[in-house]
PDB file of N, CA and C and ligand atoms in Angstrom:
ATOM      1  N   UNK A   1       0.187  23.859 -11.306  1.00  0.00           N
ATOM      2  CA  UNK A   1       0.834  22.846 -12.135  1.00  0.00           C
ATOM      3  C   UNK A   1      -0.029  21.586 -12.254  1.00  0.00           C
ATOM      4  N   UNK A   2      -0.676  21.343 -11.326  1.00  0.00           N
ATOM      5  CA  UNK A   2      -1.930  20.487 -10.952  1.00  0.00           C
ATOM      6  C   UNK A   2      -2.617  20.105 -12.473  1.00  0.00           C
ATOM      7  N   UNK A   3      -3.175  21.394 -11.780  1.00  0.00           N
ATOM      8  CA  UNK A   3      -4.067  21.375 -13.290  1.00  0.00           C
ATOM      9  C   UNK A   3      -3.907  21.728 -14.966  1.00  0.00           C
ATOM     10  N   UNK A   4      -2.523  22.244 -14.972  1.00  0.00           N
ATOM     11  CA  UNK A   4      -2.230  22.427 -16.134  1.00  0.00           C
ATOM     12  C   UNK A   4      -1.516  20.783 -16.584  1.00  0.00           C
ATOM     13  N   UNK A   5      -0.866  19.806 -15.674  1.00  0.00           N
ATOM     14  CA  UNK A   5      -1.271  18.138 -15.755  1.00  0.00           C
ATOM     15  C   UNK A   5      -2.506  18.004 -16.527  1.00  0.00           C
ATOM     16  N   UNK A   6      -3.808  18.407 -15.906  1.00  0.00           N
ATOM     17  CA  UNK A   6      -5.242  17.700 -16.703  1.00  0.00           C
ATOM     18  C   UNK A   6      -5.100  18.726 -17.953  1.00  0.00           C
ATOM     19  N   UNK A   7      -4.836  19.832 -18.153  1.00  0.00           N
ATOM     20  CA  UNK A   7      -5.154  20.472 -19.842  1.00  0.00           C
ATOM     21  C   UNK A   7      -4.502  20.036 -20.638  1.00  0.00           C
ATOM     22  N   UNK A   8      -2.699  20.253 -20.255  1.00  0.00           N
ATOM     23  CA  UNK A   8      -1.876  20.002 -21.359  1.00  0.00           C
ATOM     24  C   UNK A   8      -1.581  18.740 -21.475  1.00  0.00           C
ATOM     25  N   UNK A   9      -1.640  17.579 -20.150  1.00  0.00           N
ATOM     26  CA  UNK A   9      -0.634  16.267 -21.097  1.00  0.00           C
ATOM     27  C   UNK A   9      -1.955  15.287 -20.392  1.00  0.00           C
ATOM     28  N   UNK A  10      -2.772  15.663 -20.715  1.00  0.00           N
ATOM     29  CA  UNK A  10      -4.506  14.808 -20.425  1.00  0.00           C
ATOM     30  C   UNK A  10      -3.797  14.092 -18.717  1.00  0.00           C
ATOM     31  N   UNK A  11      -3.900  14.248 -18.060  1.00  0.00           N
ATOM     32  CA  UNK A  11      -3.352  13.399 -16.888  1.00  0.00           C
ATOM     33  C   UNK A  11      -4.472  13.526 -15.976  1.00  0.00           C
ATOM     34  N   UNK A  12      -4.654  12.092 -15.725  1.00  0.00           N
ATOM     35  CA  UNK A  12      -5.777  11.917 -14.593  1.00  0.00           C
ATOM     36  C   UNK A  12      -5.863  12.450 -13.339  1.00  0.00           C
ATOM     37  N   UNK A  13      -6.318  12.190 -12.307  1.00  0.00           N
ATOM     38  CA  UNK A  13      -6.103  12.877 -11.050  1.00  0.00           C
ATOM     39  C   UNK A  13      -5.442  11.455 -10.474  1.00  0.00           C
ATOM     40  N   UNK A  14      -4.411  11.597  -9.117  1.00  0.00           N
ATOM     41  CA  UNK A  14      -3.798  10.378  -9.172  1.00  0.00           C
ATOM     42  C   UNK A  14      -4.366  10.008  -7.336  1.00  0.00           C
ATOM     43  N   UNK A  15      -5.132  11.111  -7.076  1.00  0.00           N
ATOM     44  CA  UNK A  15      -5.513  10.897  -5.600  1.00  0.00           C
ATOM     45  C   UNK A  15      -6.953  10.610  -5.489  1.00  0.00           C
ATOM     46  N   UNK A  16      -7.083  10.275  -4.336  1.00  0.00           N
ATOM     47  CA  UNK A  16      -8.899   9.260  -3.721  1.00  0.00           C
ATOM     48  C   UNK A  16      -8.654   9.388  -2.718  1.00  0.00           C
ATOM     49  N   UNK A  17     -10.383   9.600  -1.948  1.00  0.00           N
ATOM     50  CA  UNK A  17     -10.314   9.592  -0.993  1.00  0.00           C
ATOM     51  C   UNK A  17     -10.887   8.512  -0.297  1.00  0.00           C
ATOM     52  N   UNK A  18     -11.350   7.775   1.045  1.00  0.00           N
ATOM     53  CA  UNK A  18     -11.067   6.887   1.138  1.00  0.00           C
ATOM     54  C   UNK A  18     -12.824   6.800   1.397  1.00  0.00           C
ATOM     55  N   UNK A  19     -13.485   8.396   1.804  1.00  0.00           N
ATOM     56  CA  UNK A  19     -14.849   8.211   1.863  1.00  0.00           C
ATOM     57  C   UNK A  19     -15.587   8.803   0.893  1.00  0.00           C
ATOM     58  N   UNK A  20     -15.121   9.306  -0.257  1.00  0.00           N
ATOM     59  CA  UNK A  20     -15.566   9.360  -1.555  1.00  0.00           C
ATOM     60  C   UNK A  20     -15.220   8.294  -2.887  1.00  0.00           C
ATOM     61  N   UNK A  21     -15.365   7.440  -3.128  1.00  0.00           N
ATOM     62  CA  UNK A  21     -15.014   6.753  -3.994  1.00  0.00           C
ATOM     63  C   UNK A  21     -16.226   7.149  -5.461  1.00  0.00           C
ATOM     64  N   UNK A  22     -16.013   7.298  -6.232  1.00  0.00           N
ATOM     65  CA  UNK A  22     -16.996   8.384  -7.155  1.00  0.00           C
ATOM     66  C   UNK A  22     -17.268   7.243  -8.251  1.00  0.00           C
ATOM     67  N   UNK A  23     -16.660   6.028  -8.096  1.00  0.00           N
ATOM     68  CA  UNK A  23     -16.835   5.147  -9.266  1.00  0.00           C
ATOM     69  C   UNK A  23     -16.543   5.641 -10.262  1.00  0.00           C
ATOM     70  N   UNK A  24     -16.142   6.684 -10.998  1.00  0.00           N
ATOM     71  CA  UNK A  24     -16.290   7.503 -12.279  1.00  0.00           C
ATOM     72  C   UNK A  24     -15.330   6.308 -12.805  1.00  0.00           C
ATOM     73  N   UNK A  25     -14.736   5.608 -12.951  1.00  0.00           N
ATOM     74  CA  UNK A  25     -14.165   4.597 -13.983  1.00  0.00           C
ATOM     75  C   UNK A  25     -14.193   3.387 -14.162  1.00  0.00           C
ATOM     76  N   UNK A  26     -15.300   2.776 -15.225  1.00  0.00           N
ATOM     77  CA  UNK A  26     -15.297   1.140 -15.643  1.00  0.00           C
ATOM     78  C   UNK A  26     -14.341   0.472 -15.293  1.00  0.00           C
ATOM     79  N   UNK A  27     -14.603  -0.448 -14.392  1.00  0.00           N
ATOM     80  CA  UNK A  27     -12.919  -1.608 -14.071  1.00  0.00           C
ATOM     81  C   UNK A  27     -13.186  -2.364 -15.212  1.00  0.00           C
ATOM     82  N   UNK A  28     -13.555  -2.513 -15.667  1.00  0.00           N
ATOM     83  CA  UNK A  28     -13.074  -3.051 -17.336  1.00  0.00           C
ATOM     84  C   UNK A  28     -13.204  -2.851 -18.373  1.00  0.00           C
ATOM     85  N   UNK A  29     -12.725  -1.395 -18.421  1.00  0.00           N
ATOM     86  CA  UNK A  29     -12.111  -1.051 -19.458  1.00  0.00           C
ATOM     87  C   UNK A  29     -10.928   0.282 -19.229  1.00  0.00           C
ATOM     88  N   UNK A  30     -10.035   0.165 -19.592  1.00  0.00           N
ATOM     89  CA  UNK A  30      -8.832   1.146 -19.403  1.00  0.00           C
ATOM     90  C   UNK A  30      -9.078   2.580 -19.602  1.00  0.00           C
ATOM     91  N   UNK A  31      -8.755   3.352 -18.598  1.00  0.00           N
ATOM     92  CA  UNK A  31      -9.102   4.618 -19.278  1.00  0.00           C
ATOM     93  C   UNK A  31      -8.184   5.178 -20.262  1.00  0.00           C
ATOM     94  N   UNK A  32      -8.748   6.425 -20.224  1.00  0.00           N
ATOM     95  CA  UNK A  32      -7.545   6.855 -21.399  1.00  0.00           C
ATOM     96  C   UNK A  32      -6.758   7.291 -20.664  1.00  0.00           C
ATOM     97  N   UNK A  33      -6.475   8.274 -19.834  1.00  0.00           N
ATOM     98  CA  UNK A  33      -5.137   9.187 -19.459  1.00  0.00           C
ATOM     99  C   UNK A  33      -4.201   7.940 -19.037  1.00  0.00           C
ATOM    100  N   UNK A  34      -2.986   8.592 -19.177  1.00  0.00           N
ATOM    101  CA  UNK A  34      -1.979   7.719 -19.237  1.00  0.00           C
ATOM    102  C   UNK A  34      -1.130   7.123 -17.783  1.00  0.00           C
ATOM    103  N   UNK A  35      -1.902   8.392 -17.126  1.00  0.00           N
ATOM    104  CA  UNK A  35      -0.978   8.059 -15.656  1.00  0.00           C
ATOM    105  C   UNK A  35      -2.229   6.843 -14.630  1.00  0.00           C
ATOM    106  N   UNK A  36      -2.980   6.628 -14.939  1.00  0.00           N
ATOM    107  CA  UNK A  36      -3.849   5.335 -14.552  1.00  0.00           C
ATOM    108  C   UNK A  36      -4.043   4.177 -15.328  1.00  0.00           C
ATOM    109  N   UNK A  37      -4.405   2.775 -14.454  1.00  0.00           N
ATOM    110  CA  UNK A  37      -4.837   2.295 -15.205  1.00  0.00           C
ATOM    111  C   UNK A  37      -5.890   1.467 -14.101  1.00  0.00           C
ATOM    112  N   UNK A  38      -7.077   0.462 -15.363  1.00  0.00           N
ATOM    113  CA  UNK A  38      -7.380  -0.454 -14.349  1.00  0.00           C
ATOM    114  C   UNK A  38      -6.489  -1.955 -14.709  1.00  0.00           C
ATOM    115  N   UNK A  39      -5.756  -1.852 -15.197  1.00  0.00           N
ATOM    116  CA  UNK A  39      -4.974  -3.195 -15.528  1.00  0.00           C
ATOM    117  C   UNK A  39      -5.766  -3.449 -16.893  1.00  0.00           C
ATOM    118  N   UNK A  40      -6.547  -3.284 -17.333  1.00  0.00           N
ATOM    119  CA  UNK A  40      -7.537  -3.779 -18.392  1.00  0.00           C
ATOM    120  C   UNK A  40      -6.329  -4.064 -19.580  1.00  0.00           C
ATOM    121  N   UNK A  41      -5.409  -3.366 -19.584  1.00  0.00           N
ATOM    122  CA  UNK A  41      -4.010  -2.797 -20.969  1.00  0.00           C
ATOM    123  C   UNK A  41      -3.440  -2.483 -20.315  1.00  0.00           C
ATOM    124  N   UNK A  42      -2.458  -2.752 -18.998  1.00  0.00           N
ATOM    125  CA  UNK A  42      -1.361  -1.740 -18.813  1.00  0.00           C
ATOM    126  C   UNK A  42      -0.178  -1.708 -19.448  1.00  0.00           C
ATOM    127  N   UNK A  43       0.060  -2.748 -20.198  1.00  0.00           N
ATOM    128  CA  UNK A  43       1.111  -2.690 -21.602  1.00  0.00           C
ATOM    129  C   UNK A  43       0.614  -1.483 -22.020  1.00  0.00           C
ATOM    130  N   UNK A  44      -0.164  -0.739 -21.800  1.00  0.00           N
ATOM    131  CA  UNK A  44      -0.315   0.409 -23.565  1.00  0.00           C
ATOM    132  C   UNK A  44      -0.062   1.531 -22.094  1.00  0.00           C
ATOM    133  N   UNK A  45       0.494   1.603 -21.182  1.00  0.00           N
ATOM    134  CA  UNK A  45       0.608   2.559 -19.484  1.00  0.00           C
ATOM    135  C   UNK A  45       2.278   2.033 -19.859  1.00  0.00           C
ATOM    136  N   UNK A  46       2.405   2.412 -18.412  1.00  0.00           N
ATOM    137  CA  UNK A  46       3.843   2.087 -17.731  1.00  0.00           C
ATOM    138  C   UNK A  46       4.420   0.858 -18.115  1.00  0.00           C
ATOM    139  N   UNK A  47       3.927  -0.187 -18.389  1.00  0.00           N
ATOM    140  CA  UNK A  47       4.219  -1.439 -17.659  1.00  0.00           C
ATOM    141  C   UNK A  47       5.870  -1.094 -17.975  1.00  0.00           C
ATOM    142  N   UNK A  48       6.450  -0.795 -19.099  1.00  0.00           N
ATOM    143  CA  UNK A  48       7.671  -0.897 -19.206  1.00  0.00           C
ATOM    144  C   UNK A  48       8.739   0.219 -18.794  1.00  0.00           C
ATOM    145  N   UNK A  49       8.212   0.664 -17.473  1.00  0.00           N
ATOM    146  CA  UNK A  49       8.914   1.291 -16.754  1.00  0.00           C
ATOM    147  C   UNK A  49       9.047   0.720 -16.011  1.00  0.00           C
ATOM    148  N   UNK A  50       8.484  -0.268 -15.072  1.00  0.00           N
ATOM    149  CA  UNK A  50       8.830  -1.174 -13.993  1.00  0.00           C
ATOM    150  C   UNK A  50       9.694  -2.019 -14.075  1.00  0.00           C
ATOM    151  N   UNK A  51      10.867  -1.473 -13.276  1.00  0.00           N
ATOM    152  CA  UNK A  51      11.919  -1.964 -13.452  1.00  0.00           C
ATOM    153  C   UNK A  51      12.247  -3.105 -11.664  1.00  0.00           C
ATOM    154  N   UNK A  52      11.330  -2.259 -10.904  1.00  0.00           N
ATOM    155  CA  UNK A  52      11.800  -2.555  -9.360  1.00  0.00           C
ATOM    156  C   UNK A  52      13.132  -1.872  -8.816  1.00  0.00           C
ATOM    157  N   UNK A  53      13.829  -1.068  -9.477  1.00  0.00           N
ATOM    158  CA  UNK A  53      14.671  -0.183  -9.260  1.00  0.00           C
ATOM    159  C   UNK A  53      14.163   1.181  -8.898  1.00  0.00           C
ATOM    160  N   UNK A  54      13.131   1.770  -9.433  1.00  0.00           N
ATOM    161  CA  UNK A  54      12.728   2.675  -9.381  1.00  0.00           C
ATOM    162  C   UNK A  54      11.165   2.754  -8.375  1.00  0.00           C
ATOM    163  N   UNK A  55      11.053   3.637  -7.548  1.00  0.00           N
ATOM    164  CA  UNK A  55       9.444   3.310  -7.339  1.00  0.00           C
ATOM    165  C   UNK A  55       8.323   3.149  -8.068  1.00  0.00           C
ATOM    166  N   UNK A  56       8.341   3.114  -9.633  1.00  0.00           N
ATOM    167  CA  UNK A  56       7.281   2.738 -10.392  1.00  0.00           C
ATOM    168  C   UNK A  56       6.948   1.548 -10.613  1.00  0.00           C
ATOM    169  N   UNK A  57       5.669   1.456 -10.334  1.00  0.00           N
ATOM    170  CA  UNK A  57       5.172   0.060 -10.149  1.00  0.00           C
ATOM    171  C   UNK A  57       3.423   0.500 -10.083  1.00  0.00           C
ATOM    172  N   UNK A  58       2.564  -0.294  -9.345  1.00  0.00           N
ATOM    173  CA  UNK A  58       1.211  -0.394  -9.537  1.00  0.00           C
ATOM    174  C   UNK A  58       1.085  -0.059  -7.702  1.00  0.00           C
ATOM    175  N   UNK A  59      -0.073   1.104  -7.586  1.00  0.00           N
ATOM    176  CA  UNK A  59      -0.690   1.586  -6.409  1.00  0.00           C
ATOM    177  C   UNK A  59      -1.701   1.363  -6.424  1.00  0.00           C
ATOM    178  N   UNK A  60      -3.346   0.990  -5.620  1.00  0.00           N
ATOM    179  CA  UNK A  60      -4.008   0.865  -5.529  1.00  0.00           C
ATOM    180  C   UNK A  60      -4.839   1.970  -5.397  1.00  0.00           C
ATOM    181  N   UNK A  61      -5.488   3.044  -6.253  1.00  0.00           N
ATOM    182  CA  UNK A  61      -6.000   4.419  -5.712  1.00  0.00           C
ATOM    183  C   UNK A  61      -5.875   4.869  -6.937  1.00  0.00           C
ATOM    184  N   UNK A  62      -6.761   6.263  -7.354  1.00  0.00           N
ATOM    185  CA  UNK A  62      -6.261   6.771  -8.333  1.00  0.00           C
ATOM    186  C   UNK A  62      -7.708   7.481  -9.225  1.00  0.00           C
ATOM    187  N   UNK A  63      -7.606   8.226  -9.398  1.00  0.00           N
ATOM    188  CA  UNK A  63      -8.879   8.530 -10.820  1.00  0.00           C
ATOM    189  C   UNK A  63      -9.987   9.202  -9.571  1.00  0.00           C
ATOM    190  N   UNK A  64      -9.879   8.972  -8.357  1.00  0.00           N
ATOM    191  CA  UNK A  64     -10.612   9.370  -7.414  1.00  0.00           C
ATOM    192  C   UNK A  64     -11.244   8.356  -6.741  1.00  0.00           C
ATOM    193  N   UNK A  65     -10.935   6.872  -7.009  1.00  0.00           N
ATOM    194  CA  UNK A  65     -11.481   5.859  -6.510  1.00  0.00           C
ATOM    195  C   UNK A  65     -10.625   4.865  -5.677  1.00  0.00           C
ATOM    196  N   UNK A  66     -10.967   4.711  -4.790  1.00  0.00           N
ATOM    197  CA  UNK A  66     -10.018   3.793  -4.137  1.00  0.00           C
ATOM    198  C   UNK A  66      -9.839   2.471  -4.452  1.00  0.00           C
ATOM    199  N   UNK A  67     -10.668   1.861  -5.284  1.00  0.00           N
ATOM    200  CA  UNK A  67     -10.655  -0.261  -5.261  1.00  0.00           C
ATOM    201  C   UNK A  67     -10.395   0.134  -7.038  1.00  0.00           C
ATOM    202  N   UNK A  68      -9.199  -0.866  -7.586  1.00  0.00           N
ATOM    203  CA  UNK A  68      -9.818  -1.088  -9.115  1.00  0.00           C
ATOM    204  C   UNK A  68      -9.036  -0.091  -9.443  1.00  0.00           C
ATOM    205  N   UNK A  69      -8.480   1.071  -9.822  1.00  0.00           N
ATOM    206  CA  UNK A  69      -7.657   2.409 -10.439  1.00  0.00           C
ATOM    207  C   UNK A  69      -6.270   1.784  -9.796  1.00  0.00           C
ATOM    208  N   UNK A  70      -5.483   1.934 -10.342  1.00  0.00           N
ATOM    209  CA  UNK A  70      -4.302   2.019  -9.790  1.00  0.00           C
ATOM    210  C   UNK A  70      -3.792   3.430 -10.752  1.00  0.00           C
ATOM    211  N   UNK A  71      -2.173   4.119  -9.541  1.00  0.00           N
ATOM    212  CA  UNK A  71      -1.753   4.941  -9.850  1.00  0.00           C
ATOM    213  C   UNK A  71      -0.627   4.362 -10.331  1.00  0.00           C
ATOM    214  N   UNK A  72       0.739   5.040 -10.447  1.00  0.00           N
ATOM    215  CA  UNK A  72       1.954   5.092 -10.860  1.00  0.00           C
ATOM    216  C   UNK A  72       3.015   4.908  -9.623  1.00  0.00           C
ATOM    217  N   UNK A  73       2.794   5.463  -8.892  1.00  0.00           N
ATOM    218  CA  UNK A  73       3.642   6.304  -7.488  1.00  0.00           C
ATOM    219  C   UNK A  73       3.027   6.549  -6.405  1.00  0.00           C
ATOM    220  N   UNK A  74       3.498   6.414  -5.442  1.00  0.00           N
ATOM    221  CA  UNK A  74       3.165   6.615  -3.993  1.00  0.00           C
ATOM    222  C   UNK A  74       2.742   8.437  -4.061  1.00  0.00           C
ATOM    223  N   UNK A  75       3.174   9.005  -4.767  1.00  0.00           N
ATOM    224  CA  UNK A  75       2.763  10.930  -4.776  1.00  0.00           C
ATOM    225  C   UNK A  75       3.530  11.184  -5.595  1.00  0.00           C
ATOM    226  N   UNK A  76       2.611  12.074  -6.209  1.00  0.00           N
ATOM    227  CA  UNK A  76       3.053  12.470  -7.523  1.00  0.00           C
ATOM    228  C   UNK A  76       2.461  14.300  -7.483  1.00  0.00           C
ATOM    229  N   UNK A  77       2.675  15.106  -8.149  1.00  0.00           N
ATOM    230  CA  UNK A  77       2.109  16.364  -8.308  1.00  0.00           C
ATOM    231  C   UNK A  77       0.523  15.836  -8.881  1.00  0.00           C
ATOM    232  N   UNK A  78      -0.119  15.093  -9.778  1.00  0.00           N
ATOM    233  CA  UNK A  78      -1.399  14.932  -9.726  1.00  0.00           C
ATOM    234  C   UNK A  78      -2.118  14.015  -8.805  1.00  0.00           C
ATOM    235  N   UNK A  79      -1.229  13.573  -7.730  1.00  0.00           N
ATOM    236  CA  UNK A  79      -2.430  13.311  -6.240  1.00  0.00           C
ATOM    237  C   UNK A  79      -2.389  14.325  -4.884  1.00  0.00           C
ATOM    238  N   UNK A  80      -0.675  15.632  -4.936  1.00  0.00           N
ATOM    239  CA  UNK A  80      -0.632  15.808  -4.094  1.00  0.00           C
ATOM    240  C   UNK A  80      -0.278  17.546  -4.724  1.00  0.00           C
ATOM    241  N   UNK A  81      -0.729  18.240  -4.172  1.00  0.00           N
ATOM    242  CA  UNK A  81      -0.684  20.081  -4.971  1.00  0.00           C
ATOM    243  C   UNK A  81       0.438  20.366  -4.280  1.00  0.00           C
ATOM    244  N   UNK A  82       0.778  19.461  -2.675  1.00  0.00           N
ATOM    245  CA  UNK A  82       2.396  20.356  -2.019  1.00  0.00           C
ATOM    246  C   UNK A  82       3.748  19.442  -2.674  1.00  0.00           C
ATOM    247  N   UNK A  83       3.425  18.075  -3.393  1.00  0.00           N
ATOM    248  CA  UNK A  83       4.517  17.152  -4.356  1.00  0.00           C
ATOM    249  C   UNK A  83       5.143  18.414  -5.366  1.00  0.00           C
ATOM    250  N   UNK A  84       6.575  17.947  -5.121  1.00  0.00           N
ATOM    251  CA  UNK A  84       6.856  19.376  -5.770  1.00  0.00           C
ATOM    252  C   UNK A  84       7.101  19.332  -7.386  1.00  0.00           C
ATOM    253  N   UNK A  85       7.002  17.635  -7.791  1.00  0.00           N
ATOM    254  CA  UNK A  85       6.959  17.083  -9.246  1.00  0.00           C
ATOM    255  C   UNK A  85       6.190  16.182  -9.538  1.00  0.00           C
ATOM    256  N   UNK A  86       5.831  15.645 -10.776  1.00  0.00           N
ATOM    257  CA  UNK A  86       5.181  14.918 -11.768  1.00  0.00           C
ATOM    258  C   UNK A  86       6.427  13.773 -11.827  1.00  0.00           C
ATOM    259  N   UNK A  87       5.173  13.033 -11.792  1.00  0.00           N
ATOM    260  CA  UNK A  87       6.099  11.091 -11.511  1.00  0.00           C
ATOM    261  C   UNK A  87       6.968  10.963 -12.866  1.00  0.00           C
ATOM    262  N   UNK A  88       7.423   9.843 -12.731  1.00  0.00           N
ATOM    263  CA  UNK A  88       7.870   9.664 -14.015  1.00  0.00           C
ATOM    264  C   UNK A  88       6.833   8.976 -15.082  1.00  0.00           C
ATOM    265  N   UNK A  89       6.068   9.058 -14.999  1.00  0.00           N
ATOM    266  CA  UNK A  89       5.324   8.728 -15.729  1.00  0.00           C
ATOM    267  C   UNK A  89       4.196   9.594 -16.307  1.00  0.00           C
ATOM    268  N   UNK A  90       4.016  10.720 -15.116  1.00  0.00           N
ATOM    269  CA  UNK A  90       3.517  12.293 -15.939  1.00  0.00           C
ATOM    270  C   UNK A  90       4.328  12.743 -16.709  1.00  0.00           C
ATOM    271  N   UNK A  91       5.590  12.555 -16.509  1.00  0.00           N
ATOM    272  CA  UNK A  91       6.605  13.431 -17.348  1.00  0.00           C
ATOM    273  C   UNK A  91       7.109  13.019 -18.233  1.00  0.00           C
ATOM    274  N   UNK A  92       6.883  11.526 -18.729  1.00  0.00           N
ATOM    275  CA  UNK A  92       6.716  10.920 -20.338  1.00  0.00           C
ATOM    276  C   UNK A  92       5.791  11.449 -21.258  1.00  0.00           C
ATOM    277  N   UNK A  93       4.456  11.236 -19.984  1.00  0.00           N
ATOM    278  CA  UNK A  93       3.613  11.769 -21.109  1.00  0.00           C
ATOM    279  C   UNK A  93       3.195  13.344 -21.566  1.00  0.00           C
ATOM    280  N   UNK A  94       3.554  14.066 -20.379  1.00  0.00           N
ATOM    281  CA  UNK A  94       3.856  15.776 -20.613  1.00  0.00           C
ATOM    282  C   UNK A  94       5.068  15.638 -22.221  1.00  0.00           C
ATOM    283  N   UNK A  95       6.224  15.233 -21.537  1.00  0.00           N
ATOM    284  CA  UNK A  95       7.271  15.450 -22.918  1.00  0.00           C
ATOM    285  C   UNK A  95       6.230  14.746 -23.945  1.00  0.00           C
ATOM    286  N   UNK A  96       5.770  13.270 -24.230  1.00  0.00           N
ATOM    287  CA  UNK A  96       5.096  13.244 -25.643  1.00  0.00           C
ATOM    288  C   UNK A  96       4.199  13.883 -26.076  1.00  0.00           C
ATOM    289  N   UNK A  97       3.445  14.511 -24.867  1.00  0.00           N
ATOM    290  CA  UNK A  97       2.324  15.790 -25.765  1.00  0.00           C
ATOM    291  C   UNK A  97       3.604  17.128 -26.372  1.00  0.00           C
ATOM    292  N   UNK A  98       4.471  17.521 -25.731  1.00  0.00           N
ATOM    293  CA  UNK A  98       5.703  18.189 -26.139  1.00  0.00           C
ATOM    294  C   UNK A  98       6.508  18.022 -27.884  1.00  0.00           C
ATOM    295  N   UNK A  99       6.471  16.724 -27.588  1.00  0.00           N
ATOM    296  CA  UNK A  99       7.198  16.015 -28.904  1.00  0.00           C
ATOM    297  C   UNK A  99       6.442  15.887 -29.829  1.00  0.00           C
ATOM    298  N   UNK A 100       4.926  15.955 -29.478  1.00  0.00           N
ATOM    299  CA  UNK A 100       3.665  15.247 -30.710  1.00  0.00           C
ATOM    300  C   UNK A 100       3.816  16.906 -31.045  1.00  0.00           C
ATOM    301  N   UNK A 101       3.483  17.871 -30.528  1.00  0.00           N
ATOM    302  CA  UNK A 101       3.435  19.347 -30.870  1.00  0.00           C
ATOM    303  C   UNK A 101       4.785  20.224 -31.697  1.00  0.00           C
ATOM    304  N   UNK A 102       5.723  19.317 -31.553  1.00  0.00           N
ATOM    305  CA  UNK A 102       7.178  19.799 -32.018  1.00  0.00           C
ATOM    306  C   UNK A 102       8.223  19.554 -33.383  1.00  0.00           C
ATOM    307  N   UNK A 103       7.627  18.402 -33.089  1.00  0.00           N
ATOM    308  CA  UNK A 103       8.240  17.227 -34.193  1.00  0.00           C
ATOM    309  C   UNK A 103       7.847  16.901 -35.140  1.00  0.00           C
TER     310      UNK A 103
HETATM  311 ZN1   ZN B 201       1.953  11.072 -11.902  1.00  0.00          ZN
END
């Protein structure tokens, strides 16, 4: 399910490790997949899911880098293969690749 996250609804990887940091993403500039950001735009991400009701909010980690990426969620199915679901914020953007294909 992991990886069908990165084919079907473009979703980043949401885990890092703490002695690989791979740099693979400009801190200034936003990537594209939807479940990261570096803050660069997070209006065009989550921001308007953060409610503080819910655990969505901003994690420090993410894309495979530890400083600079933030994730969505403390574990999600794209940082953890035994998470037994996709955050809420994979699963917006799974359903809009769903809805862009349907509708
Ligand atoms: Zn996620």
């Amino acid at each position: 399910m992991h990886e069908f996250g990165h084919s079907f609804g473009g979703l980043a990887d949401e885990y890092f490790y703490e002695s690989e940091d791979n740099g693979f993403y400009p801190l200034d500039v936003e990537p594209w997949e939807p479940n990261i950001t570096t803050k660069v735009d997070f209006k065009s991400k989550w921001e308007d899911m953060v409610d503080g009701k819910s655990e969505v909010g901003l994690y420090e980690g993410g894309g495979c880098m530890v400083k600079g990426v933030y994730r969505p969620v403390p574990t999600c199915r794209m940082r953890d293969n035994d998470h037994p679901v996709f955050c809420p914020v994979c699963e917006r953007a799974l359903s809009r690749v769903i809805e862009f294909y349907t509708r």
